[in-house]
Short mmCIF file of C-alpha atoms in Angstrom, two decimals:
data_model
loop_
_atom_site.label_atom_id
_atom_site.label_comp_id
_atom_site.label_asym_id
_atom_site.label_seq_id
_atom_site.Cartn_x
_atom_site.Cartn_y
_atom_site.Cartn_z
CA MET A 142 -37.25 17.96 -94.78
CA ASN A 143 -35.33 15.20 -93.14
CA ALA A 144 -33.75 15.80 -89.72
CA SER A 145 -30.89 13.61 -88.70
CA VAL A 146 -29.75 13.05 -85.12
CA HIS A 147 -26.11 12.60 -84.61
CA VAL A 148 -25.09 10.74 -81.44
CA ASP A 149 -21.59 11.31 -80.34
CA PRO A 150 -20.14 8.05 -78.89
CA ILE A 151 -18.29 9.87 -76.13
CA GLY A 152 -21.41 11.79 -75.18
CA ALA A 153 -23.39 8.54 -75.07
CA VAL A 154 -20.85 6.95 -72.77
CA VAL A 155 -20.88 9.97 -70.49
CA ALA A 156 -24.69 9.95 -70.40
CA LEU A 157 -24.68 6.25 -69.59
CA LEU A 158 -22.21 6.75 -66.75
CA ILE A 159 -24.34 9.58 -65.35
CA ALA A 160 -27.46 7.42 -65.54
CA CYS A 161 -25.67 4.54 -63.79
CA SER A 162 -24.41 6.89 -61.08
CA ILE A 163 -27.89 8.24 -60.46
CA GLY A 164 -29.29 4.71 -60.36
CA ALA A 165 -26.62 3.61 -57.88
CA VAL A 166 -27.34 6.59 -55.62
CA LEU A 167 -31.08 5.91 -55.69
CA TYR A 168 -30.51 2.21 -54.92
CA TRP A 169 -28.21 3.11 -52.02
CA MET A 170 -30.81 5.54 -50.67
CA LEU A 171 -33.56 2.94 -50.90
CA HIS A 172 -31.40 0.08 -49.56
CA PRO A 173 -29.13 1.55 -46.88
CA PRO A 174 -26.60 -0.88 -45.42
CA GLU A 175 -27.52 -2.52 -42.10
CA SER A 176 -25.99 -0.93 -39.06
CA GLN A 177 -23.96 -3.04 -36.64
CA VAL A 178 -26.89 -2.97 -34.22
CA GLN A 179 -29.29 -4.24 -36.90
CA LYS A 180 -26.87 -7.03 -37.81
CA MET A 181 -26.55 -8.05 -34.16
CA ALA A 182 -30.32 -7.96 -33.70
CA ALA A 183 -30.86 -10.11 -36.79
CA GLN A 184 -28.24 -12.61 -35.61
CA THR A 185 -29.81 -12.76 -32.15
CA THR A 186 -33.25 -13.32 -33.65
CA ARG A 187 -31.94 -16.22 -35.72
CA GLU A 188 -30.24 -17.70 -32.66
CA VAL A 189 -33.36 -17.39 -30.51
CA LYS A 190 -35.43 -19.18 -33.17
CA GLN A 191 -32.91 -21.99 -33.24
CA MET A 192 -32.52 -22.03 -29.47
CA VAL A 193 -36.11 -22.49 -28.38
CA GLY A 194 -37.19 -25.45 -30.48
CA SER A 195 -37.41 -27.73 -27.47
CA ILE A 196 -37.47 -26.41 -23.91
CA ILE A 197 -37.15 -28.27 -20.61
CA VAL A 198 -37.95 -26.56 -17.32
CA VAL A 199 -36.30 -28.34 -14.42
CA PHE A 200 -37.76 -28.59 -10.93
CA SER A 201 -36.46 -30.46 -7.92
CA PRO A 202 -36.66 -30.18 -4.15
CA GLU A 203 -33.51 -28.05 -4.40
CA ILE A 204 -34.25 -26.12 -7.60
CA ASN A 205 -37.08 -23.63 -7.50
CA SER A 206 -38.14 -22.95 -11.10
CA ARG A 207 -41.65 -21.68 -10.41
CA HIS A 208 -40.74 -18.10 -11.26
CA MET A 209 -39.21 -19.28 -14.56
CA MET A 210 -42.20 -21.30 -15.70
CA ALA A 211 -44.06 -18.31 -17.06
CA LEU A 212 -40.99 -17.23 -19.01
CA ALA A 213 -40.74 -20.71 -20.49
CA VAL A 214 -44.40 -20.55 -21.49
CA LYS A 215 -43.87 -17.17 -23.13
CA LEU A 216 -40.96 -18.52 -25.13
CA ALA A 217 -42.82 -21.68 -26.09
CA ARG A 218 -45.94 -19.74 -27.07
CA GLY A 219 -44.05 -17.28 -29.22
CA GLU A 220 -41.91 -19.82 -31.00
CA ARG A 221 -44.32 -22.77 -30.86
CA SER A 222 -41.72 -24.79 -29.04
CA GLU A 223 -42.11 -28.12 -27.34
CA LEU A 224 -42.20 -27.65 -23.60
CA LEU A 225 -41.44 -30.26 -20.95
CA ALA A 226 -41.69 -29.64 -17.22
CA LEU A 227 -39.37 -32.09 -15.50
CA TYR A 228 -39.36 -32.78 -11.77
CA VAL A 229 -36.31 -34.61 -10.46
CA ILE A 230 -36.37 -36.45 -7.15
CA GLU A 231 -32.94 -37.41 -5.91
CA VAL A 232 -33.06 -40.72 -4.02
CA PRO A 233 -30.43 -41.12 -1.27
CA ARG A 234 -28.15 -44.12 -1.63
CA THR A 235 -29.40 -45.39 1.71
CA LEU A 236 -32.74 -46.10 -0.01
CA PRO A 237 -33.60 -48.34 -2.98
CA PRO A 238 -33.71 -46.51 -6.33
CA ASP A 239 -37.50 -46.77 -6.52
CA ALA A 240 -38.14 -45.97 -2.86
CA GLU A 241 -41.34 -44.16 -2.04
CA MET A 242 -40.74 -40.57 -1.01
CA PRO A 243 -44.21 -39.19 -0.36
CA ASP A 244 -43.19 -35.66 0.59
CA GLU A 245 -41.06 -35.21 -2.53
CA GLU A 246 -43.68 -36.86 -4.74
CA ARG A 247 -46.34 -34.54 -3.38
CA ALA A 248 -44.09 -31.56 -4.06
CA ALA A 249 -43.61 -32.84 -7.61
CA LEU A 250 -47.36 -33.08 -8.18
CA ASP A 251 -47.84 -29.55 -6.85
CA ALA A 252 -45.05 -28.07 -8.98
CA LEU A 253 -46.10 -29.84 -12.17
CA GLY A 254 -49.76 -29.07 -11.52
CA ALA A 255 -48.95 -25.38 -11.27
CA ALA A 256 -46.90 -25.63 -14.46
CA GLU A 257 -49.83 -27.25 -16.28
CA THR A 258 -52.15 -24.49 -15.10
CA ILE A 259 -49.87 -21.76 -16.45
CA ALA A 260 -49.46 -23.62 -19.76
CA ASN A 261 -53.20 -24.27 -20.16
CA GLU A 262 -54.08 -20.66 -19.47
CA ASN A 263 -51.75 -19.64 -22.29
CA ASN A 264 -52.69 -22.34 -24.79
CA VAL A 265 -49.28 -23.99 -24.69
CA ASN A 266 -48.92 -27.74 -24.91
CA LEU A 267 -46.96 -28.99 -21.95
CA ARG A 268 -45.70 -32.45 -21.11
CA THR A 269 -44.74 -33.28 -17.55
CA GLU A 270 -42.46 -35.94 -16.19
CA THR A 271 -41.20 -36.98 -12.78
CA VAL A 272 -38.00 -38.96 -12.52
CA LYS A 273 -36.20 -40.54 -9.57
CA THR A 274 -32.45 -40.64 -9.73
CA ARG A 275 -29.29 -40.85 -7.68
CA ALA A 276 -27.93 -37.62 -9.15
CA THR A 277 -30.08 -34.72 -10.35
CA SER A 278 -27.55 -33.36 -12.81
CA GLU A 279 -27.00 -36.72 -14.52
CA ALA A 280 -30.74 -37.27 -14.94
CA VAL A 281 -31.29 -33.80 -16.37
CA ILE A 282 -28.41 -34.16 -18.85
CA GLU A 283 -29.66 -37.59 -19.91
CA ILE A 284 -33.23 -36.38 -20.48
CA ALA A 285 -31.97 -33.31 -22.32
CA LYS A 286 -30.13 -35.66 -24.70
CA ARG A 287 -33.19 -37.87 -25.08
CA GLU A 288 -35.41 -34.88 -25.84
CA LYS A 289 -32.79 -33.22 -28.06
CA ALA A 290 -33.41 -30.12 -25.97
CA ASP A 291 -32.38 -26.72 -27.28
CA LEU A 292 -32.79 -24.95 -23.97
CA LEU A 293 -32.75 -25.94 -20.30
CA ILE A 294 -34.38 -23.51 -17.91
CA LEU A 295 -33.48 -23.70 -14.24
CA GLY A 296 -34.60 -21.61 -11.35
CA SER A 297 -32.34 -20.74 -8.49
CA TYR A 298 -31.14 -22.95 -5.71
CA LEU A 299 -33.65 -23.01 -2.90
CA GLU A 300 -31.06 -22.18 -0.31
CA GLY A 301 -29.96 -19.22 -2.40
CA LYS A 302 -32.72 -16.84 -1.47
CA TYR A 303 -30.31 -14.34 -0.03
CA ALA A 304 -28.02 -12.07 -2.01
CA GLY A 305 -24.64 -13.52 -2.81
CA ALA A 306 -25.67 -17.13 -2.35
CA ARG A 307 -23.82 -19.70 -4.43
CA LEU A 308 -25.67 -21.71 -7.00
CA GLY A 309 -26.35 -25.29 -6.05
CA THR A 310 -24.02 -28.06 -7.09
CA ALA A 311 -26.61 -29.64 -9.36
CA ILE A 312 -27.20 -26.36 -11.21
CA GLN A 313 -23.48 -25.82 -11.68
CA GLU A 314 -22.99 -29.36 -12.99
CA ILE A 315 -25.90 -29.06 -15.41
CA ALA A 316 -24.64 -25.73 -16.71
CA ALA A 317 -21.14 -27.19 -17.16
CA ASP A 318 -22.14 -30.45 -18.85
CA ALA A 319 -25.24 -29.63 -20.89
CA LYS A 320 -24.83 -29.75 -24.67
CA CYS A 321 -27.51 -27.11 -25.12
CA ASP A 322 -28.07 -23.59 -23.83
CA VAL A 323 -28.90 -23.28 -20.13
CA LEU A 324 -30.87 -20.39 -18.72
CA ILE A 325 -30.57 -19.94 -14.96
CA GLY A 326 -33.04 -17.55 -13.39
CA VAL A 327 -32.49 -16.10 -9.96
CA GLU A 328 -35.65 -14.84 -8.36
CA GLY A 329 -35.73 -11.11 -7.75
CA LYS A 330 -35.03 -9.77 -4.28
CA HIS A 331 -38.58 -8.65 -3.84
CA GLY A 332 -40.10 -11.88 -5.09
CA LYS A 333 -41.80 -10.44 -8.18
CA LEU A 334 -42.73 -13.48 -10.20
CA PHE A 335 -42.95 -13.74 -13.96
CA GLY A 336 -46.18 -15.61 -13.29
CA GLU A 337 -47.79 -12.55 -11.82
CA GLU A 338 -46.98 -10.55 -14.94
CA LEU A 339 -48.17 -13.22 -17.32
CA ALA A 340 -51.82 -12.97 -16.38
#
């Protein structure tokens, strides 16, 4: 006894459409579209990865970046970035460009020594550099170009320890003229340092 199966073309098309619909629903359930928040987070993550390829932390007699050093180390450690701690000594025009300035040079050694300690304790490679210049902002911009920096990190102006203080001229000029991102950190009112949290 031979049994024959008759397939109606219309029925086959309907069955195929139903199967496709079920497949589409299952795919949608397994691959829901990204929410706006997820898209923003993904974009920010990509930007951060691009941003922190090369980081320069700027110190000077006027710019206190100590509290930002630990943040720079955290960024560099997480993204394996190149990290440069730069100390800028501004030489008055009444002195020769290479004039000895022992107090400022001692402060540079102290600041960069502390930076090296933080970097070493966190297994981050750090280069240090001290530069003498007539204008802090010009030197920082020039070195940022030389280093192809992705991010400049600046602390607050030393005279700006009180609420409402204006940022220093050098910081404003660097922020205005830099071709890379600039992160300016103002130390908290109560002096809680990133460095204290890092350990």
